[in-house]
Amino acid sequence: MSTIEARLLALEKQNRRYKKIFFGMGAIAVGFGFMAFTNNPVPEKLQAKNFELVDNSNKVLASMTPYNGSGRITTFNAQGQKQLDFRPSDQGGGALLVYDGKGNLNFRVTYTEGGGGYLGIFNTSGKEVVQLGNTSNSGGYVTVYDQTEKMCVDLGSHKEGGGYLSVYNESEKDVIRLTNTSSADGYIFIDSADGGNRMRLTTSDNGGGSFSIFNNQDVAVVRLGVTGTQSGVVNVHNSSKTRINAMGADADKNGVINCWNNYGTKTVTLPN
């Protein structure tokens, strides 16, 4: 064998050895890669402009999308109708909307522009029938509407303290009001359909009760109250606001009746 043939034979043996080493290292690298993938299948971060969760029929069940500069998450039922909608409110806070699976809004929770929270409940026609939230003075309120979104009942808190409850007629006039006076006593208003005064029930300056009845011209014609001696008294006025009758107790706690004419002149006193 010549020297050249001997060198070629040695090179072929060396080449076969390098191939074995190369393929062995490749197999090891693939093995390590597979092990790394199976041990840590979830990447540290995923980024995209839209995400969708689909079922075996490729129907979208949930989505994550941008919305007015913020994020939005929406879930859907098997018919593709909304169920839940998490999104920003118009004031930049968060909002949760709940649907009935038929395209109708049932429930909404969000943030109000003045601060604090808001909750709305809707009927099957998508009309808001109950609203809960906070007032501008950071108190709470509850408003109830009818099926046409006309206000029926409203209750809440005063800025100065205390609460109120108002009942409205079909023209959205408050015909009954329960509240408190500036001296923290109770007050009940009953008004006519056009907003006129009809009855008032509250407390008097001497600490007793006071009840007034008004005619259709907003004139108090009957007043029931308590005297300075803490006895009862009834005063009757005519339509000209002149007192014409008083019945109560005198200083000795005996019964007494006084009558006046239209000019304010006393005409009767019993007993004499």
mmCIF file of C-alpha atoms in Angstrom, residues 7 18 54 66 97 130 138 143 170 176 204 248 270:
data_model
loop_
_atom_site.group_PDB
_atom_site.id
_atom_site.type_symbol
_atom_site.label_atom_id
_atom_site.label_comp_id
_atom_site.label_asym_id
_atom_site.label_seq_id
_atom_site.Cartn_x
_atom_site.Cartn_y
_atom_site.Cartn_z
ATOM 1 C CA ARG A 7 -3.356 8.636 4.270
ATOM 2 C CA TYR A 18 -16.521 12.924 13.387
ATOM 3 C CA VAL A 54 -63.029 28.494 20.939
ATOM 4 C CA PRO A 66 -58.746 46.307 23.165
ATOM 5 C CA LEU A 97 -72.419 43.871 32.276
ATOM 6 C CA VAL A 130 -83.755 49.574 39.790
ATOM 7 C CA SER A 138 -71.235 60.665 48.981
ATOM 8 C CA THR A 143 -84.381 54.557 42.665
ATOM 9 C CA GLU A 170 -97.469 58.072 36.717
ATOM 10 C CA ILE A 176 -95.664 61.249 49.151
ATOM 11 C CA SER A 204 -94.395 71.565 66.495
ATOM 12 C CA GLY A 248 -108.961 72.472 72.942
ATOM 13 C CA LEU A 270 -117.889 77.871 75.431
#
